[in-house]
Short mmCIF file of C-alpha atoms and ligand atoms in Angstrom, two decimals:
data_model
loop_
_atom_site.label_atom_id
_atom_site.label_comp_id
_atom_site.label_asym_id
_atom_site.label_seq_id
_atom_site.Cartn_x
_atom_site.Cartn_y
_atom_site.Cartn_z
CA MET A 111 0.00 0.00 0.00
CA ASP A 112 1.25 3.48 -0.89
CA SER A 113 2.44 5.88 1.80
CA HIS A 114 0.30 8.61 0.21
CA VAL A 115 -3.12 7.81 -1.25
CA SER A 116 -3.96 9.95 -4.25
CA HIS A 117 -7.02 10.43 -6.43
CA TRP A 118 -7.70 8.25 -9.48
CA VAL A 119 -8.64 10.30 -12.53
CA ASP A 120 -8.59 9.37 -16.23
CA GLY A 121 -7.32 5.90 -15.48
CA ALA A 122 -4.26 6.90 -13.42
CA PRO A 123 -3.26 8.09 -9.95
CA TRP A 124 -3.53 11.86 -9.79
CA ALA A 125 -2.09 14.19 -7.16
CA GLY A 126 -4.52 17.06 -7.80
CA ALA A 127 -3.89 20.68 -6.93
CA GLY A 128 -5.07 19.64 -3.47
CA SER A 129 -6.12 21.53 -0.39
CA GLY A 130 -3.88 19.43 1.82
CA SER A 131 -3.89 15.92 3.17
CA ALA A 132 -5.23 13.92 6.11
CA GLU A 133 -3.65 11.19 8.21
CA VAL A 134 -4.78 7.57 7.88
CA TYR A 135 -4.21 5.32 10.89
CA ASP A 136 -3.37 1.71 11.45
CA PRO A 137 -5.99 1.35 14.21
CA ALA A 138 -4.37 -1.73 15.74
CA SER A 139 -1.03 -0.02 16.36
CA GLY A 140 -2.49 3.47 16.79
CA SER A 141 0.17 4.96 14.50
CA VAL A 142 -0.21 7.01 11.33
CA ALA A 143 0.26 4.60 8.42
CA ARG A 144 -0.11 6.96 5.47
CA THR A 145 -1.68 10.20 4.28
CA VAL A 146 -4.53 10.82 1.87
CA ALA A 147 -5.06 13.68 -0.57
CA LEU A 148 -7.94 16.08 0.09
CA ALA A 149 -9.50 17.45 -3.08
CA SER A 150 -9.86 21.17 -3.66
CA GLU A 151 -12.75 22.76 -5.55
CA SER A 152 -10.67 22.86 -8.73
CA ASP A 153 -9.83 19.15 -8.33
CA VAL A 154 -13.56 18.42 -8.35
CA GLN A 155 -13.90 20.31 -11.66
CA VAL A 156 -11.10 18.25 -13.23
CA ALA A 157 -12.56 14.94 -12.00
CA VAL A 158 -16.08 15.75 -13.19
CA ALA A 159 -14.86 16.92 -16.60
CA SER A 160 -12.99 13.63 -17.08
CA ALA A 161 -15.99 11.57 -15.95
CA ARG A 162 -18.38 13.49 -18.16
CA HIS A 163 -16.20 12.99 -21.22
CA ALA A 164 -15.94 9.25 -20.49
CA SER A 165 -19.67 8.90 -19.82
CA GLU A 166 -20.57 10.00 -23.34
CA ALA A 167 -18.81 7.09 -25.06
CA TRP A 168 -19.65 4.61 -22.27
CA SER A 169 -23.38 5.32 -22.50
CA ARG A 170 -23.22 4.47 -26.21
CA THR A 171 -21.17 1.31 -25.68
CA SER A 172 -23.28 -1.75 -26.45
CA LEU A 173 -24.94 -3.62 -23.61
CA THR A 174 -22.98 -6.71 -24.59
CA ALA A 175 -19.62 -4.92 -24.38
CA ARG A 176 -20.52 -3.29 -21.06
CA THR A 177 -21.68 -6.57 -19.60
CA ARG A 178 -18.41 -8.28 -20.60
CA VAL A 179 -16.48 -5.70 -18.57
CA LEU A 180 -18.75 -6.42 -15.60
CA PHE A 181 -18.12 -10.16 -15.88
CA ALA A 182 -14.33 -9.57 -16.12
CA PHE A 183 -14.44 -7.33 -13.03
CA ARG A 184 -16.45 -9.96 -11.17
CA GLN A 185 -13.90 -12.65 -12.05
CA LEU A 186 -10.90 -10.55 -10.98
CA LEU A 187 -12.58 -9.56 -7.73
CA GLU A 188 -13.38 -13.17 -6.93
CA GLU A 189 -9.79 -14.21 -7.61
CA ARG A 190 -8.18 -11.38 -5.64
CA LYS A 191 -10.68 -10.64 -2.89
CA HIS A 192 -8.13 -11.55 -0.20
CA GLU A 193 -5.96 -8.59 -1.27
CA LEU A 194 -8.88 -6.23 -0.84
CA ALA A 195 -9.82 -7.75 2.52
CA ALA A 196 -6.26 -7.18 3.78
CA ILE A 197 -6.43 -3.50 2.78
CA ILE A 198 -9.75 -3.09 4.59
CA THR A 199 -8.40 -4.66 7.78
CA ALA A 200 -5.24 -2.54 7.69
CA GLU A 201 -7.18 0.74 7.65
CA HIS A 202 -10.52 -0.07 9.26
CA GLY A 203 -9.34 -2.60 11.84
CA LYS A 204 -12.08 -5.25 11.43
CA VAL A 205 -10.88 -8.87 11.50
CA LEU A 206 -9.87 -10.41 8.16
CA SER A 207 -12.76 -12.90 8.01
CA ASP A 208 -15.20 -10.02 8.47
CA ALA A 209 -13.44 -7.95 5.78
CA LEU A 210 -13.73 -10.92 3.44
CA GLY A 211 -17.44 -11.14 4.26
CA GLU A 212 -17.78 -7.47 3.33
CA VAL A 213 -16.12 -8.07 -0.04
CA THR A 214 -18.35 -11.08 -0.67
CA ARG A 215 -21.52 -9.07 -0.06
CA GLY A 216 -20.22 -6.43 -2.48
CA LEU A 217 -19.37 -9.11 -5.02
CA GLU A 218 -23.01 -10.19 -4.94
CA VAL A 219 -24.04 -6.77 -6.24
CA VAL A 220 -21.46 -7.07 -9.05
CA GLU A 221 -23.04 -10.42 -9.93
CA PHE A 222 -26.48 -8.82 -9.89
CA ALA A 223 -25.23 -6.07 -12.21
CA CYS A 224 -23.90 -8.71 -14.64
CA GLY A 225 -27.58 -9.29 -15.47
CA ILE A 226 -28.03 -5.70 -16.66
CA PRO A 227 -29.29 -6.60 -20.18
CA GLN A 228 -32.27 -8.32 -18.59
CA LEU A 229 -32.73 -5.54 -16.01
CA LEU A 230 -32.80 -2.78 -18.64
CA LYS A 231 -35.38 -4.40 -20.89
CA GLY A 232 -38.20 -2.01 -21.64
CA GLY A 233 -41.78 -2.58 -22.72
CA TYR A 234 -43.36 -2.59 -26.18
CA SER A 235 -47.02 -2.18 -27.10
CA GLU A 236 -47.93 -2.79 -30.69
CA ALA A 237 -50.78 -0.92 -32.38
CA VAL A 238 -51.88 1.30 -29.48
CA SER A 239 -53.66 3.19 -32.22
CA THR A 240 -53.96 2.34 -35.88
CA GLY A 241 -50.37 2.02 -37.11
CA VAL A 242 -48.97 3.47 -33.88
CA ASP A 243 -46.59 1.58 -31.54
CA VAL A 244 -45.17 2.55 -28.15
CA HIS A 245 -41.99 1.38 -26.45
CA SER A 246 -40.10 2.38 -23.32
CA VAL A 247 -36.38 2.46 -22.59
CA ARG A 248 -34.27 3.37 -19.57
CA GLN A 249 -31.20 5.48 -20.27
CA PRO A 250 -28.19 6.35 -18.08
CA LEU A 251 -28.02 9.67 -16.26
CA GLY A 252 -24.42 10.63 -17.11
CA VAL A 253 -22.06 11.32 -14.18
CA VAL A 254 -23.15 10.08 -10.75
CA GLY A 255 -21.45 10.50 -7.37
CA VAL A 256 -21.07 7.91 -4.61
CA ILE A 257 -20.06 9.22 -1.17
CA SER A 258 -19.28 6.47 1.32
CA PRO A 259 -18.61 6.00 5.05
CA PHE A 260 -15.59 4.49 6.81
CA ASN A 261 -17.25 1.32 8.07
CA PHE A 262 -17.58 -0.54 4.76
CA PRO A 263 -14.91 0.90 2.44
CA ALA A 264 -15.60 -1.77 -0.22
CA MET A 265 -19.14 -3.09 0.26
CA VAL A 266 -21.01 0.21 0.53
CA PRO A 267 -19.49 1.67 -2.68
CA MET A 268 -20.30 -1.67 -4.31
CA TRP A 269 -23.96 -1.27 -3.41
CA PHE A 270 -23.99 1.42 -6.07
CA PHE A 271 -21.17 1.54 -8.62
CA PRO A 272 -21.64 -1.89 -10.29
CA VAL A 273 -25.25 -1.05 -11.12
CA ALA A 274 -24.48 2.55 -12.10
CA ILE A 275 -21.63 1.53 -14.41
CA ALA A 276 -23.52 -1.40 -15.92
CA ALA A 277 -26.40 0.98 -16.70
CA GLY A 278 -24.01 3.19 -18.69
CA ASN A 279 -23.07 5.94 -16.21
CA ALA A 280 -19.65 7.23 -15.15
CA VAL A 281 -19.09 7.08 -11.38
CA ILE A 282 -17.10 9.38 -9.11
CA LEU A 283 -16.48 7.67 -5.77
CA LYS A 284 -15.64 9.88 -2.77
CA PRO A 285 -14.54 7.38 -0.11
CA SER A 286 -14.14 8.08 3.58
CA GLU A 287 -10.85 9.81 4.31
CA LYS A 288 -10.37 7.35 7.21
CA ASP A 289 -9.84 4.31 4.95
CA PRO A 290 -9.24 5.51 1.38
CA SER A 291 -6.97 2.77 -0.06
CA ALA A 292 -9.66 0.20 -0.93
CA ALA A 293 -11.14 2.59 -3.51
CA ILE A 294 -7.83 2.92 -5.36
CA TRP A 295 -7.37 -0.86 -5.42
CA ILE A 296 -10.86 -1.16 -6.90
CA ALA A 297 -10.06 1.49 -9.54
CA ARG A 298 -7.02 -0.49 -10.68
CA LEU A 299 -9.15 -3.64 -10.89
CA TRP A 300 -11.70 -1.93 -13.10
CA GLN A 301 -8.90 -0.88 -15.43
CA GLU A 302 -7.62 -4.46 -15.57
CA ALA A 303 -11.17 -5.61 -16.35
CA GLY A 304 -11.19 -3.33 -19.41
CA LEU A 305 -13.31 -0.43 -18.19
CA PRO A 306 -12.47 2.68 -20.27
CA ASP A 307 -10.51 5.36 -18.41
CA GLY A 308 -12.67 7.99 -16.74
CA VAL A 309 -15.73 5.77 -16.22
CA PHE A 310 -14.63 5.07 -12.63
CA THR A 311 -13.01 7.99 -10.81
CA VAL A 312 -11.88 8.22 -7.18
CA LEU A 313 -11.91 11.65 -5.62
CA GLN A 314 -10.37 11.64 -2.15
CA GLY A 315 -11.39 14.31 0.30
CA ASP A 316 -13.63 15.75 2.93
CA ARG A 317 -16.50 18.24 2.93
CA VAL A 318 -14.90 20.33 0.17
CA ALA A 319 -15.06 17.35 -2.21
CA VAL A 320 -18.61 16.48 -1.12
CA ASP A 321 -19.85 20.05 -1.62
CA GLY A 322 -18.11 20.19 -4.98
CA LEU A 323 -20.01 17.11 -6.16
CA LEU A 324 -23.31 18.35 -4.67
CA ASP A 325 -23.00 21.69 -6.49
CA HIS A 326 -21.62 20.59 -9.85
CA PRO A 327 -24.32 20.75 -12.55
CA ASP A 328 -22.83 17.81 -14.45
CA VAL A 329 -23.25 15.44 -11.50
CA ARG A 330 -26.77 14.11 -12.00
CA ALA A 331 -27.26 11.89 -8.98
CA ILE A 332 -25.73 11.25 -5.57
CA SER A 333 -25.77 8.04 -3.56
CA PHE A 334 -24.65 8.86 -0.03
CA VAL A 335 -24.14 6.63 2.99
CA GLY A 336 -23.04 7.97 6.39
CA SER A 337 -24.34 9.51 9.58
CA THR A 338 -27.84 11.01 9.74
CA PRO A 339 -26.88 14.71 10.10
CA VAL A 340 -24.62 14.52 7.03
CA ALA A 341 -27.18 12.40 5.11
CA ARG A 342 -29.84 15.05 5.73
CA TYR A 343 -27.44 17.82 4.63
CA VAL A 344 -26.43 15.94 1.46
CA TYR A 345 -30.07 15.23 0.60
CA GLU A 346 -31.15 18.85 1.08
CA ARG A 347 -28.24 20.43 -0.78
CA GLY A 348 -28.26 17.87 -3.57
CA THR A 349 -32.00 18.05 -4.23
CA THR A 350 -31.94 21.86 -4.02
CA ASN A 351 -29.47 21.67 -6.88
CA GLY A 352 -31.91 19.51 -8.85
CA LYS A 353 -30.14 16.19 -8.38
CA ARG A 354 -31.53 12.77 -7.71
CA VAL A 355 -30.33 11.88 -4.19
CA GLN A 356 -30.54 8.76 -2.05
CA ALA A 357 -28.92 9.45 1.32
CA LEU A 358 -28.69 6.55 3.76
CA GLY A 359 -28.14 7.64 7.36
CA GLY A 360 -27.43 6.24 10.81
CA ALA A 361 -29.19 3.55 12.77
CA LYS A 362 -30.27 2.26 16.15
CA ASN A 363 -31.21 -1.34 15.56
CA HIS A 364 -33.38 -3.14 18.11
CA MET A 365 -33.58 -6.87 18.65
CA VAL A 366 -36.81 -7.90 20.37
CA VAL A 367 -36.63 -11.15 22.33
CA LEU A 368 -39.99 -12.70 23.25
CA PRO A 369 -40.29 -15.10 26.21
CA ASP A 370 -40.80 -18.12 23.94
CA ALA A 371 -37.60 -17.49 21.95
CA ASP A 372 -34.71 -19.94 21.72
CA LEU A 373 -32.47 -18.06 24.16
CA ASP A 374 -29.21 -19.61 22.96
CA LEU A 375 -30.01 -18.55 19.40
CA ALA A 376 -30.96 -15.08 20.65
CA ALA A 377 -27.80 -14.69 22.77
CA ASP A 378 -25.59 -15.81 19.86
CA GLY A 379 -27.38 -13.36 17.59
CA ALA A 380 -27.07 -10.47 20.04
CA VAL A 381 -23.33 -11.03 20.56
CA ASN A 382 -22.51 -11.59 16.87
CA ALA A 383 -24.54 -8.61 15.69
CA GLY A 384 -23.62 -6.39 18.64
CA PHE A 385 -19.86 -6.87 18.63
CA GLY A 386 -18.99 -8.00 15.10
CA SER A 387 -16.83 -5.33 13.42
CA ALA A 388 -16.63 -3.75 16.91
CA GLY A 389 -20.23 -2.58 16.51
CA GLU A 390 -19.24 -0.33 13.60
CA ARG A 391 -21.97 -1.63 11.30
CA CYS A 392 -25.09 0.23 10.26
CA MET A 393 -26.97 -3.03 10.80
CA ALA A 394 -25.34 -3.79 14.17
CA ILE A 395 -27.73 -4.62 16.98
CA SER A 396 -27.29 -1.91 19.58
CA VAL A 397 -30.41 -2.48 21.73
CA VAL A 398 -31.76 -5.80 22.98
CA VAL A 399 -35.40 -5.42 24.01
CA ALA A 400 -36.04 -8.18 26.54
CA VAL A 401 -39.73 -8.88 27.02
CA ASP A 402 -40.55 -10.02 30.60
CA PRO A 403 -39.62 -12.38 32.12
CA VAL A 404 -36.71 -13.17 29.77
CA GLY A 405 -34.26 -10.41 30.84
CA ASP A 406 -32.15 -12.05 33.59
CA GLU A 407 -31.64 -15.32 31.74
CA LEU A 408 -30.83 -13.57 28.45
CA VAL A 409 -28.33 -11.16 30.05
CA ASP A 410 -26.67 -14.10 31.75
CA ARG A 411 -26.24 -16.00 28.48
CA ILE A 412 -24.95 -12.91 26.64
CA THR A 413 -22.46 -12.23 29.45
CA LYS A 414 -21.06 -15.76 29.30
CA ARG A 415 -20.54 -15.47 25.54
CA ILE A 416 -18.79 -12.09 25.83
CA SER A 417 -16.15 -13.64 28.09
CA SER A 418 -14.99 -15.82 25.18
CA ILE A 419 -14.39 -12.91 22.76
CA THR A 420 -10.72 -12.17 21.98
CA VAL A 421 -9.98 -8.54 21.18
CA GLY A 422 -6.85 -7.96 19.10
CA ASP A 423 -5.25 -7.05 15.79
CA GLY A 424 -7.67 -7.85 12.96
CA ARG A 425 -4.77 -9.39 11.01
CA SER A 426 -4.41 -12.16 13.60
CA ALA A 427 -6.50 -15.30 13.15
CA ASP A 428 -6.90 -15.42 16.96
CA SER A 429 -8.83 -12.14 17.12
CA ASP A 430 -12.63 -12.06 17.11
CA MET A 431 -12.94 -8.30 17.35
CA GLY A 432 -10.52 -5.59 16.19
CA PRO A 433 -9.94 -2.00 17.32
CA LEU A 434 -12.15 1.00 16.62
CA VAL A 435 -11.32 3.07 13.58
CA THR A 436 -9.65 6.05 15.29
CA GLY A 437 -8.70 7.14 18.78
CA ALA A 438 -11.24 9.96 18.65
CA HIS A 439 -14.03 7.51 17.78
CA ARG A 440 -12.93 5.12 20.55
CA ASP A 441 -13.05 8.00 23.07
CA ARG A 442 -16.49 9.07 21.84
CA VAL A 443 -17.90 5.56 22.21
CA ALA A 444 -16.31 5.20 25.68
CA SER A 445 -17.97 8.48 26.70
CA TYR A 446 -21.38 6.85 26.15
CA VAL A 447 -20.41 4.10 28.59
CA ASP A 448 -19.41 6.81 31.12
CA GLY A 449 -22.79 8.45 30.52
CA ALA A 450 -24.75 5.21 30.97
CA GLU A 451 -23.01 4.63 34.29
CA ARG A 452 -23.78 8.19 35.42
CA ASP A 453 -27.42 7.81 34.34
CA GLY A 454 -27.85 4.76 36.55
CA ALA A 455 -27.74 1.88 34.07
CA LEU A 456 -26.10 -1.36 35.21
CA LEU A 457 -22.69 -1.97 33.64
CA VAL A 458 -22.58 -5.76 33.36
CA VAL A 459 -19.42 -5.96 31.21
CA ASP A 460 -17.12 -2.93 30.99
CA GLY A 461 -14.86 -2.83 27.93
CA ARG A 462 -13.20 0.49 28.73
CA ASP A 463 -10.15 -1.07 30.31
CA ALA A 464 -9.47 -3.56 27.50
CA VAL A 465 -5.74 -3.97 26.85
CA VAL A 466 -3.86 -5.69 24.07
CA PRO A 467 -0.36 -5.99 25.55
CA GLU A 468 1.50 -6.29 22.21
CA GLN A 469 -0.15 -3.13 20.88
CA PRO A 470 -0.72 -0.80 23.82
CA ASP A 471 -1.50 2.24 21.63
CA GLY A 472 -4.21 0.61 19.47
CA PHE A 473 -7.72 2.04 19.56
CA TRP A 474 -9.15 -0.68 21.79
CA LEU A 475 -12.50 -0.88 23.47
CA GLY A 476 -13.74 -4.26 24.65
CA PRO A 477 -17.31 -5.57 24.32
CA THR A 478 -19.54 -3.72 26.75
CA LEU A 479 -22.95 -4.79 28.06
CA VAL A 480 -25.24 -2.29 29.76
CA ASP A 481 -28.45 -3.54 31.39
CA HIS A 482 -31.54 -1.69 32.63
CA VAL A 483 -31.08 1.04 30.03
CA ARG A 484 -33.99 3.46 29.77
CA PRO A 485 -35.10 5.35 26.63
CA GLU A 486 -34.18 8.77 28.05
CA MET A 487 -30.49 7.83 28.52
CA THR A 488 -28.02 9.11 25.90
CA VAL A 489 -26.64 5.59 25.38
CA TYR A 490 -30.13 4.71 24.11
CA ARG A 491 -30.97 7.96 22.31
CA ASP A 492 -27.80 8.38 20.22
CA GLU A 493 -26.20 6.13 17.66
CA VAL A 494 -23.13 4.87 19.57
CA PHE A 495 -21.51 2.97 16.67
CA GLY A 496 -19.21 0.87 18.82
CA PRO A 497 -19.14 -2.40 20.81
CA VAL A 498 -21.75 -1.31 23.35
CA LEU A 499 -24.89 -3.42 23.70
CA SER A 500 -27.79 -1.97 25.68
CA VAL A 501 -30.58 -4.04 27.22
CA VAL A 502 -33.97 -2.41 27.70
CA ARG A 503 -36.54 -4.43 29.63
CA VAL A 504 -40.23 -4.14 28.72
CA PRO A 505 -43.32 -5.90 30.09
CA THR A 506 -45.10 -6.91 26.84
CA TYR A 507 -44.85 -7.32 23.08
CA ASP A 508 -46.89 -4.13 22.64
CA ALA A 509 -44.44 -2.15 24.77
CA ALA A 510 -41.54 -3.54 22.71
CA LEU A 511 -43.22 -2.56 19.45
CA GLU A 512 -44.00 0.92 20.73
CA LEU A 513 -40.37 1.43 21.79
CA VAL A 514 -39.02 0.41 18.38
CA ASN A 515 -41.57 2.48 16.47
CA ARG A 516 -40.99 5.56 18.63
CA ASN A 517 -37.27 5.53 17.79
CA PRO A 518 -36.37 8.08 15.11
CA TYR A 519 -34.20 5.57 13.22
CA GLY A 520 -35.62 2.71 11.17
CA ASN A 521 -32.78 0.85 9.49
CA GLY A 522 -32.89 -2.76 10.68
CA THR A 523 -34.57 -4.79 13.43
CA ALA A 524 -34.92 -8.41 14.50
CA ILE A 525 -37.43 -10.40 16.47
CA TYR A 526 -36.56 -13.64 18.22
CA THR A 527 -39.51 -15.95 18.84
CA ASN A 528 -40.85 -19.41 18.09
CA ASP A 529 -44.34 -18.02 17.64
CA GLY A 530 -45.06 -17.60 13.93
CA GLY A 531 -48.08 -15.43 14.63
CA ALA A 532 -46.07 -12.99 16.76
CA ALA A 533 -43.32 -12.82 14.15
CA ARG A 534 -45.87 -12.20 11.43
CA ARG A 535 -47.45 -9.38 13.44
CA TYR A 536 -44.07 -7.78 14.11
CA GLN A 537 -42.90 -7.81 10.50
CA SER A 538 -46.14 -6.12 9.51
CA GLU A 539 -46.41 -3.59 12.35
CA VAL A 540 -42.81 -2.45 12.80
CA GLU A 541 -41.78 0.83 11.13
CA VAL A 542 -38.34 -0.29 9.97
CA GLY A 543 -37.03 -0.96 6.46
CA MET A 544 -35.29 -4.31 7.01
CA VAL A 545 -36.65 -6.97 9.36
CA GLY A 546 -35.11 -10.23 10.56
CA VAL A 547 -37.06 -13.11 12.09
CA ASN A 548 -34.54 -15.04 14.21
CA VAL A 549 -31.91 -13.37 11.96
CA PRO A 550 -29.98 -10.56 13.69
CA ILE A 551 -28.54 -8.69 10.68
CA PRO A 552 -31.16 -8.88 7.93
CA VAL A 553 -29.12 -7.34 5.09
CA PRO A 554 -31.10 -8.01 1.89
CA MET A 555 -29.53 -9.95 -0.96
CA ALA A 556 -28.34 -7.94 -3.97
CA TYR A 557 -31.51 -8.68 -5.96
CA TYR A 558 -33.65 -7.10 -3.24
CA SER A 559 -33.04 -3.49 -2.24
CA PHE A 560 -31.25 -2.23 0.90
CA GLY A 561 -32.62 0.72 2.80
CA GLY A 562 -34.03 1.98 6.06
CA TRP A 563 -37.00 4.16 6.99
CA LYS A 564 -37.37 7.44 8.87
CA SER A 565 -34.04 9.12 9.78
CA SER A 566 -32.12 6.18 8.34
CA LEU A 567 -32.78 7.20 4.73
CA PHE A 568 -33.55 10.44 2.94
CA GLY A 569 -35.04 10.03 -0.51
CA ASP A 570 -37.37 7.30 -1.64
CA THR A 571 -35.09 4.86 -3.41
CA HIS A 572 -33.20 2.05 -1.72
CA ALA A 573 -29.83 0.68 -2.84
CA HIS A 574 -29.30 -2.03 -5.50
CA GLY A 575 -31.95 -4.48 -6.68
CA ALA A 576 -34.66 -3.10 -8.96
CA GLU A 577 -34.68 0.22 -7.08
CA GLY A 578 -30.95 0.69 -7.75
CA VAL A 579 -31.43 0.13 -11.47
CA HIS A 580 -34.27 2.63 -11.43
CA PHE A 581 -32.20 5.20 -9.53
CA PHE A 582 -29.32 5.15 -12.02
CA THR A 583 -31.50 5.38 -15.15
CA ARG A 584 -34.31 7.54 -16.42
CA GLY A 585 -37.27 6.38 -18.40
CA LYS A 586 -38.20 7.43 -21.89
CA VAL A 587 -41.34 6.42 -23.79
CA VAL A 588 -41.34 6.55 -27.59
CA THR A 589 -44.58 6.69 -29.60
CA SER A 590 -44.03 5.99 -33.30
CA ARG A 591 -45.92 5.77 -36.53
CA TRP A 592 -44.51 4.70 -39.89
CA PRO A 593 -46.87 6.32 -42.36
CA ASP A 594 -48.54 4.25 -45.02
CA PRO A 595 -50.91 5.47 -47.75
CA GLU A 596 -53.85 5.06 -45.30
CA HIS A 597 -52.48 7.45 -42.69
CA GLY A 598 -55.62 9.55 -42.46
CA GLY A 599 -54.44 12.88 -43.88
CA LEU A 600 -54.73 16.27 -42.25
CA ASN A 601 -56.58 16.29 -38.90
CA LEU A 602 -56.10 18.96 -36.18
CA GLY A 603 -58.12 17.01 -33.57
CA PHE A 604 -56.53 15.53 -30.43
CA PRO A 605 -55.44 11.89 -31.07
CA ARG A 606 -58.29 9.56 -29.95
CA ASN A 607 -56.34 6.28 -29.97
CA ASP A 608 -58.96 4.43 -31.94
P1 NAD B 296 -19.91 10.36 8.20
O1 NAD B 296 -21.28 10.89 8.03
O2 NAD B 296 -19.00 11.02 9.15
O3 NAD B 296 -19.14 10.37 6.77
C1 NAD B 296 -19.71 9.80 5.62
C2 NAD B 296 -19.13 10.50 4.40
O4 NAD B 296 -19.49 11.88 4.44
C3 NAD B 296 -17.61 10.44 4.33
O5 NAD B 296 -17.23 10.25 2.99
C4 NAD B 296 -17.18 11.80 4.85
O6 NAD B 296 -15.97 12.25 4.27
C5 NAD B 296 -18.32 12.71 4.44
N1 NAD B 296 -18.57 13.79 5.40
C6 NAD B 296 -18.36 13.76 6.75
N2 NAD B 296 -18.75 14.93 7.30
C7 NAD B 296 -19.23 15.69 6.30
C8 NAD B 296 -19.80 17.00 6.24
N3 NAD B 296 -19.95 17.74 7.34
N4 NAD B 296 -20.19 17.48 5.05
C9 NAD B 296 -20.06 16.73 3.92
N5 NAD B 296 -19.52 15.49 3.92
C10 NAD B 296 -19.12 14.97 5.08
O7 NAD B 296 -20.07 8.80 8.54
P2 NAD B 296 -18.93 7.77 8.99
O8 NAD B 296 -18.51 8.08 10.38
O9 NAD B 296 -17.88 7.68 7.93
O10 NAD B 296 -19.73 6.41 8.94
C11 NAD B 296 -20.52 5.93 10.00
C12 NAD B 296 -21.98 6.32 9.82
O11 NAD B 296 -22.47 5.79 8.59
C13 NAD B 296 -22.88 5.74 10.91
O12 NAD B 296 -23.81 6.73 11.28
C14 NAD B 296 -23.56 4.57 10.22
O13 NAD B 296 -24.80 4.21 10.77
C15 NAD B 296 -23.72 5.12 8.85
N6 NAD B 296 -23.91 4.04 7.88
C16 NAD B 296 -25.18 3.85 7.43
C17 NAD B 296 -25.44 2.82 6.53
C18 NAD B 296 -26.82 2.59 6.03
O14 NAD B 296 -26.99 1.74 5.18
N7 NAD B 296 -27.84 3.30 6.48
C19 NAD B 296 -24.39 1.99 6.10
C20 NAD B 296 -23.11 2.23 6.60
C21 NAD B 296 -22.89 3.26 7.49
#
């Protein structure tokens, strides 16, 4: 990996005029591993001009030729996914097996996009009127921007760019400045797969780069994923500028456990989904809602499982959970544990004093379990985005449902029960976009669409699946007549379709 991560423009690394650089950490050692370029306003202009130029020829490239590039990219990614996983672990910190899982979920969207000829088929109606036919097509938008968060540096961009590129657009990816190297590796892979230069651009940077994309008239659509305040900002500024915007925000995912649930299954699910990737997943479970009288037994089983989790360098096969992404983020997450203690919650497992002796300066925070959390506490109200699992106890199913539906976020949720009727009621009544029944992280497959409700998504289109294809294309309907001698002659009346 390079010591300085640059942009990728016109099929090559590009330094840009730049407005400076930011530090990128190795979270396990706590040291600065490299720097990343931060785009200036003029860099945005250069990147968009290149992408626009490339989009014109790419949109006219035949479906067959485009699809072949997608298949080649899919093959290369499958063969070399371990390289990408290693890059993710080095900068994000998550354990290698988890990084590989991230790449695999992204790969599934590439595979979905390989079916683009089928997905772009329009409709045709013959003889809607005498001698008149109608057909519909979906055409690419031009240049589209993808702005992604630190927690999935490969998978989240892959929710969007395979579909956007397959549909004939040029993509500018603005990755998180915390883990920027995966995007450059992906850009090189596209080139190897035969994608024309300029169709996939990487613009490194911070708010300056984001604003540049939001304001540029040649950027037709923005797919954003990140925290809710920034998602709302991106949605408002982008749509004010007339763009199509889908902005996926933060989350507070609840897992409801009914008294009849399989408690071992529920405890496994809570621990895996609460502490996997150190809780830095938008679909992480952060609140277990224990319906009476299940609380004590469930907390006991979760506690026992936590004691077997090994925290350490994500590169080591012995580690179950890696560090947090930066020291500042670790301190922020720890401050929520301080707050929960002050507010009177019961700290069952305290991860604040976790140590990894070989790497004393890593950004460590051990799995933390907080019981008897109440909805007014900040550890419940805010998105913590770390390895902190809260348990809220409620008396009934109705109280559990009300708690989940009152929460401003609506990304994912799970219910654990052996009662099919209760599960059926929950999946219908809950105001959340993605629901798991005895499944803790219900991330939809690529051929369904991913997206939350309420403050977890601004816009009305979810990622990938049919909605993704729709987002990256616009419809056109053509009505045609090929005149014959019987065409009817001059007639100023409104067409009557008879
Ligand atoms: P973030 O909002 O800080 O950053 C996301 C992107 O926005 C980055 O590329 C960043 O450079 C840019 N950005 C940051 N501040 C900005 C500002 N003020 N103006 C313009 N651009 C700005 O998010 P993060 O910390 O990188 O990622 C974690 C967040 O992402 C969590 O809230 C998590 O829930 C959310 N997330 C949501 C989903 C989902 O599907 N809903 C998926 C993954 C992550």
